[in-house]
Amino acid sequence: MELVCPAGNLPSLKAAVDNGADAVYIGFRDDTNARHFAGLNFGEKQIREGLKYARDRKVKVFVAVNTYAQPSGWSRWTAAVDRAADLAVDALILADMGVLDYAAERHPNLNLHLSVQGSATNPAAIGFMHRHFGIRRVVVPRVLSLAQVANLIENVEVPVEIFGFGSLCVMVEGRCLLSSYASGQSPNTYGACSPAAHVEWRDTPQGQETRLGGVLIERRGHGEPAGYPTLCKGRFSVEGEIRHAIEEPTSLNTLDILPGILAAGVSAIKLEGRQRSTRYVSQVTGVWREAIDACKRNPQAFRAKESWHQTLAQVSEGAQTTIGPYHRPWH
Amino acid sequence: MTMDSTQSQSPRPRLSLGPILYHWPREQVLDFYAEMLETPVDVIYLGETVCSKRRLLRPEDYWELAERVAAAGKQAVISTLALIESDGELKTLKRICADERFLVEANDLGALDFLEGRPFVAGHSINLYNQRTLAFLVARGLKRWVLPVELGRETAADLLAARADGVECELFAFGRLPLAYSARCFTAYNRDLPKDDCRFCCADYPDGLLVATQDGEPFLALNGIQTQSAGTHNLLPSLQEVTRMGVDLLRISPQSQNTAGIIDVFAACLTGDMDLATGMSKLRDWTPSGLCDGYWTGQAGIANSPMERRL
């Protein structure tokens, strides 16, 4: 089981490599990837240096080109695919069927992964993508229970990668338009959810307010900690009650079910967080490396160490973590 | 925008009725379709697209309804579940796709696997964002696609220009926008019920459960595992533009009240028998939380376009 770690810049890539990643995933500096944030991602020089650093240490580098191209921007996506092919990256992570079709035709030897943004949640969907584009891995959306993941693995030819840790998307990735409904920009069209340029913070007599595209997505008491301004984790009014109508500000952590993940035959575990700090990447990569190695050595005896949980809790979004959809009662 | 001679000859878009997105009682569904057969829609989409636990109508019931739709001189299309996770859901999907009497609308990638090689419709939750995806799916049998709801007129125009002959473009023209899908049932979640014991509480909200912001603005509507906009997306203000562009079909998404009246407004505005301002005033009276159309003009979906604000 491969450990796939995030890197939003060169220091993070090195941190992931140094702390035990089997593969690092990165993006270019534009809207062709789903972490299109200011100051993040890789230019030509950083990529070449990063590739060399990783390869010298036998770590793979994957490039995500996992947003959806519209006709007016099409050439940016094909250019990104060509660039990744020229760099001979270890895998290209794609979501858009048109971009997959282009990549499969133009670069038949390129190793293609279907991104989580590709929204394939069942054997028929994965079979379709495999038949037409020859995908060699699928990253499944965070909607399946662990039992469903295990069942999926039995029924597809394509190795399955799942998200193990990090910010939790509550919706099927690639099929959530909440961000563009409020702000005009979504992960699909722009490469970011709740983009920073549309977020406003205001101190009012009623409390501290967070707005996205002018829509009030959270109002909290003075002194309450501010979470990430993601609209699905805000509090709203439902039948007269103010509550987290969609999800609480919690993040995903599957350490406790690692033996089950291993037994299910999961090929790779991905850690979320290309937008996070180098310190985050170092710490979560280190913990997960240690955990996976311990679990592989003796799955029966595996118990997540308290120190691992403490380290992860320090860098988690929100104060709480959840096993999320892998655990049926979450649904 | 100038109109050249070919564009000015574009036929008027036809009207379609989308699948019912909510959990209505069986009798209400049957009465609804009896009424819809009398309306000027040309195409009726039938089937459960949101939750596989909703079984008040089975595929057999929808096929029977489809026969009636066809007998009334309209096209029946069987629509399918938008999120396929379980074996049971996949089996049902396969069974629906195997029936070749009616055109089928794919809403999950899995349906494409079963429909490949015969004519099908790609629904708005299939991510068809560019000309290469369109051409790829046309080669697999796509005859019509519904533009993903977050895309606007610029991309619609580019795709219309790139489409092969005989391929139809449909727009989600009226209704609360389906914005997201999840493993979680948000209706049950907000009633503090587990999904596995949901007690079909979504039936209590025939147009979705309203989520308002803390300052009281309607924002979203929860419909089981689907999250919708609270605002009703409405392309009536852009009727002339979509006609000029050559859009083939405009979809009206069913709501629990006044759907027939809404269809009549669109039909009368298309023929010129009703002016847009009159139509808009009727639609404003008939929607639960106001109108929006920002996606069409490249703004936030919740926004109102300049055309909308003028009316």
XYZ file of C-alpha atoms in Angstrom:
642
model
C 0.000 0.000 0.000
C 1.518 3.210 -1.257
C 1.535 6.461 0.748
C 0.689 9.417 -1.517
C 1.464 12.819 0.011
C 0.565 16.381 -0.929
C 2.995 19.139 -1.881
C 2.051 22.696 -2.765
C 5.645 23.824 -3.175
C 9.207 22.552 -3.335
C 9.940 22.603 0.426
C 6.786 20.542 1.021
C 7.761 18.085 -1.687
C 11.144 17.619 -0.029
C 9.459 17.270 3.360
C 7.153 14.570 2.021
C 10.069 12.704 0.455
C 12.198 13.017 3.593
C 9.421 11.789 5.849
C 8.577 8.624 3.987
C 6.191 9.318 1.117
C 6.096 6.686 -1.617
C 4.709 9.268 -4.011
C 4.101 13.015 -3.955
C 1.355 14.747 -5.898
C 1.646 18.295 -7.157
C -0.020 20.752 -9.541
C 0.910 23.456 -12.022
C 0.376 27.139 -11.286
C -3.020 27.604 -12.899
C -6.649 26.524 -12.867
C -5.853 23.096 -14.316
C -5.599 21.637 -10.810
C -7.984 21.510 -7.873
C -5.742 23.469 -5.487
C -5.495 26.664 -7.528
C -4.475 28.983 -4.699
C -2.364 32.124 -4.801
C 1.336 31.441 -4.185
C 0.890 27.684 -4.417
C 2.075 25.037 -6.891
C 4.988 24.467 -9.179
C 6.702 26.445 -11.931
C 9.150 24.890 -14.393
C 12.242 25.270 -12.212
C 10.615 23.900 -9.042
C 9.195 20.931 -10.886
C 12.519 19.919 -12.365
C 14.251 20.290 -9.036
C 11.424 18.451 -7.266
C 11.449 15.600 -9.755
C 15.189 15.173 -9.360
C 14.973 15.304 -5.565
C 12.210 12.691 -5.492
C 13.759 10.399 -8.091
C 17.158 10.408 -6.466
C 15.372 8.999 -3.436
C 13.158 6.605 -5.412
C 9.953 8.499 -4.679
C 7.362 8.958 -7.433
C 5.885 12.268 -8.538
C 2.292 12.549 -9.726
C 0.862 15.660 -11.362
C -2.810 16.569 -10.907
C -4.570 18.148 -13.879
C -7.911 17.462 -12.318
C -10.301 20.294 -13.050
C -12.726 20.560 -15.955
C -11.747 22.360 -19.147
C -14.218 24.591 -20.929
C -13.826 25.331 -24.650
C -12.391 28.827 -24.093
C -9.584 27.457 -21.909
C -9.104 24.066 -23.554
C -5.525 24.682 -24.680
C -4.401 25.245 -21.063
C -5.449 21.712 -20.198
C -3.818 20.108 -23.217
C -0.676 22.153 -22.560
C -0.643 20.899 -18.960
C -0.980 17.302 -20.142
C 1.799 17.749 -22.704
C 4.030 19.349 -20.115
C 3.518 16.520 -17.658
C 4.278 14.043 -20.451
C 7.466 15.911 -21.373
C 8.557 15.781 -17.755
C 7.891 12.028 -17.787
C 6.063 12.217 -14.474
C 5.161 8.934 -12.838
C 1.447 9.533 -13.198
C -0.951 12.163 -14.410
C -4.118 12.525 -12.318
C -7.030 13.529 -14.552
C -10.774 14.000 -14.097
C -12.230 15.383 -17.335
C -13.252 12.786 -19.949
C -12.192 15.105 -22.769
C -8.768 15.640 -21.216
C -8.449 11.894 -20.548
C -9.327 11.205 -24.170
C -6.689 13.677 -25.314
C -4.024 12.295 -22.981
C -4.742 8.659 -23.862
C -4.532 9.411 -27.579
C -1.565 11.793 -27.553
C 0.539 10.117 -24.883
C -0.386 6.424 -24.894
C 2.466 5.509 -22.571
C 1.586 8.010 -19.904
C 0.380 6.470 -16.659
C -3.112 7.895 -16.051
C -4.941 7.961 -12.730
C -8.591 8.919 -12.483
C -8.793 11.771 -9.987
C -11.232 11.828 -7.105
C -12.734 14.759 -9.036
C -13.676 12.235 -11.736
C -16.542 11.018 -9.507
C -16.290 7.302 -10.216
C -17.982 5.472 -7.330
C -18.902 2.079 -8.808
C -17.455 -0.740 -10.942
C -19.387 0.276 -14.062
C -18.062 3.846 -13.955
C -14.514 2.673 -13.321
C -14.801 -0.005 -16.010
C -15.947 2.615 -18.515
C -13.002 4.888 -17.744
C -10.592 1.978 -17.836
C -11.883 0.659 -21.151
C -11.614 3.990 -22.903
C -8.654 5.701 -21.304
C -6.644 2.848 -19.848
C -6.571 4.369 -16.377
C -4.208 2.470 -14.119
C -5.551 3.747 -10.810
C -8.759 5.282 -9.534
C -9.019 7.627 -6.570
C -12.501 7.073 -5.183
C -14.687 9.880 -3.813
C -15.194 10.120 -0.084
C -18.692 8.645 -0.157
C -18.142 4.906 0.152
C -18.114 2.962 3.397
C -15.092 0.724 3.993
C -17.249 -2.319 3.179
C -18.201 -0.681 -0.119
C -14.563 0.104 -0.854
C -13.661 -3.555 -0.237
C -16.479 -4.705 -2.490
C -15.433 -2.256 -5.193
C -11.868 -3.534 -5.116
C -13.143 -7.079 -5.682
C -15.092 -5.952 -8.703
C -12.697 -3.756 -10.637
C -9.444 -4.437 -12.466
C -8.070 -1.011 -11.596
C -6.070 -0.467 -8.390
C -7.977 1.720 -5.920
C -6.609 4.698 -3.990
C -8.552 6.285 -1.135
C -8.237 9.416 0.959
C -6.968 8.627 4.429
C -6.488 11.959 6.076
C -7.138 15.683 5.749
C -9.898 18.090 4.950
C -13.159 16.242 4.395
C -15.268 16.853 1.310
C -18.806 15.901 2.282
C -20.100 15.857 -1.271
C -19.078 13.593 -4.139
C -15.981 15.294 -5.463
C -16.365 16.661 -8.967
C -20.089 16.981 -8.473
C -20.369 19.783 -5.935
C -21.313 23.230 -7.160
C -22.026 24.858 -3.801
C -18.973 27.080 -4.133
C -19.901 28.450 -7.544
C -23.507 28.925 -6.482
C -22.308 31.418 -3.850
C -19.139 32.769 -5.478
C -19.172 31.991 -9.199
C -16.135 29.713 -8.903
C -16.051 26.006 -8.110
C -13.459 23.233 -7.892
C -14.578 22.058 -11.342
C -14.329 25.397 -13.136
C -11.671 27.226 -11.168
C -9.781 24.696 -9.085
C -10.814 25.962 -5.673
C -13.700 25.592 -3.263
C -14.806 28.761 -1.494
C -11.941 30.775 -3.078
C -10.197 33.250 -0.796
C -10.857 36.270 -3.031
C -14.591 35.832 -2.392
C -14.327 35.401 1.370
C -15.011 38.304 3.706
C -14.556 38.388 7.468
C -16.526 40.920 9.512
C -16.699 41.716 13.183
C -20.274 42.657 14.036
C -22.193 43.159 17.294
C -23.910 39.768 16.604
C -20.592 37.988 16.255
C -17.814 37.313 13.803
C -19.200 36.764 10.354
C -17.766 34.892 7.396
C -19.262 35.569 4.008
C -18.647 33.819 0.713
C -19.680 35.840 -2.312
C -21.702 37.979 0.088
C -23.602 34.968 1.506
C -23.341 34.616 5.276
C -21.888 31.116 5.724
C -20.954 31.362 9.408
C -21.542 33.634 12.373
C -19.842 32.651 15.592
C -19.594 34.156 19.049
C -16.630 36.360 19.867
C -13.837 34.085 20.993
C -15.132 30.963 19.233
C -12.381 29.575 16.986
C -12.705 30.387 13.284
C -12.646 27.397 10.972
C -11.739 27.293 7.321
C -14.307 29.323 5.417
C -15.745 26.319 3.577
C -19.418 26.795 3.058
C -20.492 23.201 3.755
C -19.082 23.512 7.277
C -20.880 26.701 8.272
C -23.912 27.084 10.525
C -27.274 27.860 9.013
C -30.888 28.115 10.046
C -32.940 24.950 9.530
C -36.547 24.996 10.730
C -35.720 27.785 13.165
C -32.622 26.126 14.613
C -29.065 27.345 13.985
C -26.954 24.289 13.212
C -24.335 22.714 11.014
C -26.799 21.752 8.318
C -24.291 19.835 6.184
C -21.212 18.984 8.251
C -19.314 20.165 11.286
C -15.848 21.667 10.939
C -14.202 18.295 11.199
C -11.514 16.538 9.220
C -10.965 13.009 8.053
C -8.669 10.655 9.937
C -8.686 6.933 9.162
C -5.705 5.839 11.297
C -7.926 3.742 13.538
C -9.249 1.665 10.636
C -5.912 1.184 8.910
C -5.916 -2.647 9.294
C -9.332 -2.743 7.621
C -8.071 -0.546 4.790
C -5.080 -2.808 4.304
C -7.257 -5.936 4.388
C -9.642 -4.434 1.839
C -6.819 -4.389 -0.673
C -6.510 -0.630 -1.043
C -3.505 0.107 -3.283
C -2.710 3.587 -2.044
C -3.663 6.027 0.681
C -3.731 9.693 -0.168
C -3.243 12.479 2.328
C -5.091 15.712 1.543
C -3.502 19.131 1.905
C -1.491 20.625 -0.949
C -2.581 24.019 0.374
C -1.183 23.310 3.838
C 2.213 24.219 5.310
C 5.482 22.343 4.969
C 5.244 21.561 8.676
C 1.874 19.927 8.090
C 3.292 17.811 5.267
C 6.285 16.715 7.379
C 4.191 15.761 10.351
C 1.340 13.946 8.655
C 3.681 12.114 6.278
C 5.863 10.985 9.188
C 2.939 9.715 11.229
C 1.368 7.896 8.313
C 4.658 6.305 7.264
C 5.139 4.954 10.734
C 1.526 3.789 10.985
C 1.466 2.002 7.643
C 4.745 0.239 8.384
C 3.496 -0.856 11.797
C 0.214 -2.051 10.335
C 1.925 -4.021 7.566
C 4.259 -5.684 10.058
C 1.415 -6.889 12.246
C -2.099 -5.899 11.261
C -3.734 -7.942 14.047
C -1.815 -6.148 16.765
C -2.085 -2.712 15.209
C -3.323 0.075 17.431
C -2.902 3.728 16.483
C -0.525 5.364 18.966
C -1.795 8.228 21.075
C 1.209 10.300 20.000
C 0.209 9.905 16.345
C -3.292 11.129 17.087
C -1.888 14.057 19.047
C 0.398 15.069 16.192
C -2.415 14.821 13.658
C -4.863 16.675 15.906
C -2.467 19.616 16.098
C -2.620 20.095 12.352
C -6.232 19.070 11.711
C -8.832 21.432 10.410
C -11.265 22.099 13.227
C -10.806 20.478 16.600
C -12.375 17.149 15.725
C -11.667 14.304 13.388
C -13.931 11.653 11.962
C -13.656 8.348 10.109
C -16.259 9.976 7.905
C -18.061 8.016 5.203
C -15.926 4.876 5.720
C -18.011 4.360 8.846
C -21.665 3.782 7.942
C -23.318 5.799 10.764
C -21.704 8.962 9.319
C -24.053 8.654 6.342
C -25.733 40.736 -30.243
C -26.392 40.655 -33.981
C -28.558 38.023 -35.611
C -27.519 36.598 -38.946
C -29.960 34.905 -41.257
C -29.257 31.349 -40.146
C -29.501 32.212 -36.477
C -32.762 34.084 -36.922
C -34.214 30.934 -38.447
C -33.452 28.845 -35.391
C -36.570 26.984 -34.411
C -37.989 27.720 -31.006
C -36.700 25.502 -28.198
C -39.116 22.782 -27.134
C -40.031 22.280 -23.515
C -39.184 19.276 -21.416
C -40.257 18.223 -17.955
C -37.411 16.998 -15.757
C -37.745 14.028 -13.409
C -39.465 14.649 -10.071
C -36.569 15.229 -7.673
C -38.598 14.915 -4.449
C -40.295 12.125 -2.554
C -43.980 12.665 -3.227
C -46.752 10.190 -2.401
C -47.492 7.734 -5.182
C -50.984 9.153 -5.797
C -49.583 12.654 -6.092
C -47.033 11.460 -8.648
C -49.673 9.725 -10.737
C -51.997 12.736 -10.587
C -49.108 15.001 -11.462
C -48.297 13.079 -14.635
C -51.956 12.882 -15.635
C -51.937 16.683 -15.490
C -48.587 16.973 -17.290
C -49.839 14.992 -20.267
C -52.148 17.924 -20.969
C -49.364 20.525 -20.953
C -47.327 21.729 -23.940
C -44.111 19.901 -22.948
C -42.694 17.718 -25.714
C -40.462 15.540 -23.567
C -41.075 14.022 -20.133
C -38.257 12.524 -18.039
C -39.400 9.837 -15.623
C -37.636 8.018 -12.827
C -36.012 8.286 -9.401
C -32.747 10.194 -9.682
C -31.936 11.027 -6.045
C -32.377 8.140 -3.596
C -32.593 4.389 -4.177
C -34.581 3.926 -0.955
C -37.506 5.787 -2.454
C -39.560 3.003 -3.989
C -43.140 4.231 -4.088
C -42.780 3.854 -7.832
C -40.724 1.015 -9.306
C -39.099 0.931 -12.729
C -42.210 -0.961 -13.957
C -44.389 1.970 -12.875
C -42.196 4.428 -14.728
C -42.253 2.265 -17.857
C -46.021 2.178 -17.668
C -46.090 5.949 -17.308
C -43.685 6.198 -20.225
C -46.126 4.229 -22.396
C -48.804 6.767 -21.525
C -46.464 9.661 -22.302
C -45.683 8.146 -25.684
C -49.380 7.509 -26.362
C -49.991 11.210 -25.706
C -47.565 12.039 -28.509
C -44.701 13.104 -26.280
C -41.220 11.649 -25.925
C -40.657 9.665 -22.737
C -37.122 9.442 -21.362
C -36.257 7.220 -18.422
C -33.933 9.033 -16.055
C -31.569 7.274 -13.663
C -29.967 7.620 -10.245
C -27.345 10.367 -9.999
C -25.084 8.617 -7.496
C -24.507 4.890 -7.771
C -22.721 3.299 -4.806
C -24.230 -0.065 -3.877
C -24.568 -3.326 -5.779
C -28.333 -3.019 -5.573
C -28.297 0.411 -7.143
C -26.011 -0.806 -9.882
C -28.273 -3.776 -10.597
C -31.338 -1.565 -10.895
C -29.442 0.825 -13.136
C -28.384 -2.035 -15.384
C -31.947 -3.281 -15.622
C -33.247 0.180 -16.559
C -30.522 0.676 -19.138
C -31.204 -2.768 -20.662
C -34.743 -1.744 -21.597
C -34.549 -0.332 -25.087
C -38.138 0.835 -25.526
C -37.308 4.308 -24.294
C -34.414 6.698 -24.405
C -32.450 6.684 -21.114
C -30.816 9.637 -19.358
C -27.440 8.870 -17.749
C -26.764 10.778 -14.537
C -23.835 8.751 -13.189
C -20.752 7.632 -15.140
C -21.800 4.045 -14.478
C -24.822 4.484 -16.729
C -22.541 5.357 -19.639
C -21.030 1.892 -19.338
C -24.447 0.274 -19.783
C -25.733 2.683 -22.439
C -22.700 2.786 -24.691
C -23.528 1.820 -28.250
C -27.117 2.936 -28.243
C -28.790 6.370 -28.177
C -28.752 8.069 -24.772
C -29.065 11.430 -23.039
C -26.305 12.739 -20.748
C -27.939 14.489 -17.806
C -26.602 17.634 -16.146
C -24.717 15.710 -13.473
C -22.477 14.099 -16.114
C -19.494 16.444 -16.319
C -19.605 17.429 -19.980
C -17.652 20.699 -19.913
C -15.961 20.818 -23.319
C -16.093 19.910 -26.999
C -13.790 16.908 -26.672
C -15.979 15.313 -24.004
C -19.013 16.024 -26.177
C -17.420 14.417 -29.248
C -16.247 11.451 -27.181
C -19.745 10.821 -25.836
C -21.370 11.360 -29.226
C -19.136 8.562 -30.513
C -20.542 6.373 -27.702
C -24.176 7.127 -28.648
C -25.066 10.460 -27.036
C -28.000 12.110 -28.811
C -28.709 14.891 -26.338
C -26.948 16.472 -23.413
C -28.150 18.663 -20.585
C -25.605 21.380 -19.884
C -24.089 21.062 -16.370
C -25.960 23.687 -14.387
C -22.936 25.771 -13.373
C -21.993 26.447 -17.006
C -23.185 29.599 -18.736
C -23.963 31.004 -22.127
C -20.366 31.368 -23.266
C -19.624 27.656 -22.925
C -23.098 26.745 -24.177
C -22.461 28.752 -27.342
C -19.035 27.148 -27.879
C -20.468 23.656 -27.426
C -23.424 24.390 -29.710
C -20.983 25.542 -32.386
C -18.926 22.357 -31.988
C -21.716 19.789 -31.843
C -22.304 17.186 -34.514
C -25.481 17.282 -36.603
C -28.472 15.773 -34.906
C -27.116 16.199 -31.376
C -29.439 18.152 -29.121
C -28.635 20.573 -26.324
C -30.956 20.941 -23.356
C -30.741 23.570 -20.630
C -31.952 23.293 -17.053
C -34.260 26.283 -17.465
C -36.484 26.367 -14.418
C -36.280 24.920 -10.934
C -34.226 24.678 -7.793
C -30.723 23.777 -9.003
C -29.321 20.364 -8.114
C -25.928 21.497 -6.791
C -24.369 18.534 -5.014
C -24.662 14.854 -4.102
C -23.381 13.087 -1.010
C -23.347 9.737 0.737
C -25.059 11.520 3.602
C -28.791 12.100 3.657
C -29.035 15.714 4.782
C -32.751 15.597 5.400
C -32.313 12.731 7.874
C -29.187 14.409 9.311
C -31.143 17.547 10.142
C -33.908 15.488 11.710
C -31.228 13.728 13.791
C -32.043 10.399 12.173
C -29.467 7.951 10.789
C -29.696 7.363 7.049
C -30.417 3.676 7.599
C -33.450 4.647 9.674
C -34.494 7.746 7.743
C -38.235 7.071 8.068
C -38.573 8.710 4.667
C -38.625 12.093 6.358
C -37.863 13.719 2.990
C -41.544 13.155 2.219
C -42.269 15.990 4.654
C -40.584 18.465 2.314
C -42.249 18.326 -1.111
C -39.891 21.032 -2.430
C -36.873 20.322 -0.209
C -35.965 21.434 3.315
C -35.005 25.099 3.370
C -31.570 26.116 4.684
C -31.358 29.844 5.382
C -28.323 31.877 6.362
C -28.058 33.169 9.909
C -29.280 36.546 8.648
C -32.414 34.937 7.287
C -31.662 34.692 3.552
C -32.873 31.512 1.822
C -29.752 29.717 0.606
C -30.106 25.984 -0.012
C -32.777 23.290 -0.079
C -31.928 19.824 1.222
C -33.437 16.926 -0.666
C -32.083 13.687 0.765
C -28.549 13.158 -0.498
C -28.988 16.034 -2.948
C -28.375 19.673 -2.074
C -30.268 22.190 -4.145
C -30.327 25.943 -4.397
C -33.114 27.615 -2.451
C -33.494 30.106 -5.264
C -35.269 28.887 -8.382
C -33.038 29.093 -11.423
C -35.029 30.648 -14.237
C -33.996 31.268 -17.847
C -37.207 33.040 -18.897
C -35.377 36.407 -19.079
C -32.954 34.885 -21.616
C -35.573 33.215 -23.789
C -34.722 35.176 -26.932
C -31.040 34.558 -26.474
C -31.351 30.796 -26.044
C -33.640 30.661 -29.072
C -31.118 32.574 -31.163
C -28.336 30.268 -29.992
C -30.203 27.216 -31.235
C -30.789 25.517 -27.897
C -33.147 22.586 -28.539
C -34.843 22.007 -25.223
C -35.609 23.895 -22.043
C -36.150 21.778 -18.958
C -38.737 22.683 -16.351
C -37.989 20.871 -13.097
C -41.173 19.794 -11.289
C -42.195 21.576 -8.098
C -45.092 20.600 -5.878
C -47.293 23.540 -6.916
C -48.021 25.357 -10.190
C -45.815 23.310 -12.510
C -48.476 23.334 -15.231
C -48.799 27.105 -14.903
C -45.022 27.511 -15.172
C -44.968 25.400 -18.328
C -47.764 27.537 -19.779
C -45.784 30.708 -19.051
C -42.720 29.362 -20.871
C -44.831 28.128 -23.783
C -46.713 31.417 -24.138
C -43.540 33.501 -23.880
C -41.866 31.317 -26.523
C -44.695 31.838 -28.999
C -44.942 35.515 -28.146
C -48.449 35.183 -26.756
C -47.248 36.468 -23.399
C -44.660 39.174 -22.747
C -41.701 38.366 -20.503
C -42.663 40.898 -17.822
C -46.064 39.271 -17.372
C -44.439 35.838 -17.346
C -41.895 36.922 -14.754
C -44.511 38.324 -12.429
C -46.351 34.987 -12.502
C -43.169 32.991 -11.901
C -42.205 35.223 -8.994
C -45.548 34.451 -7.346
C -45.078 30.743 -7.829
C -41.582 30.114 -6.496
C -40.879 29.336 -2.849
C -37.719 31.433 -2.337
C -37.254 33.782 -5.274
C -35.572 33.525 -8.655
C -31.944 33.491 -9.782
C -30.098 33.028 -13.062
C -26.510 34.068 -12.359
C -24.925 30.904 -13.737
C -26.184 31.700 -17.210
C -24.277 34.990 -17.373
C -21.115 33.662 -15.752
C -21.838 35.027 -12.272
C -22.497 33.236 -9.005
C -25.497 30.934 -9.453
C -27.401 32.746 -6.719
C -27.143 36.097 -8.532
C -29.649 37.779 -10.790
C -28.544 38.667 -14.299
C -29.013 42.188 -15.702
C -31.787 40.802 -17.953
C -33.563 39.387 -14.925
C -33.316 42.631 -12.999
C -34.847 44.601 -15.861
C -37.999 42.500 -15.830
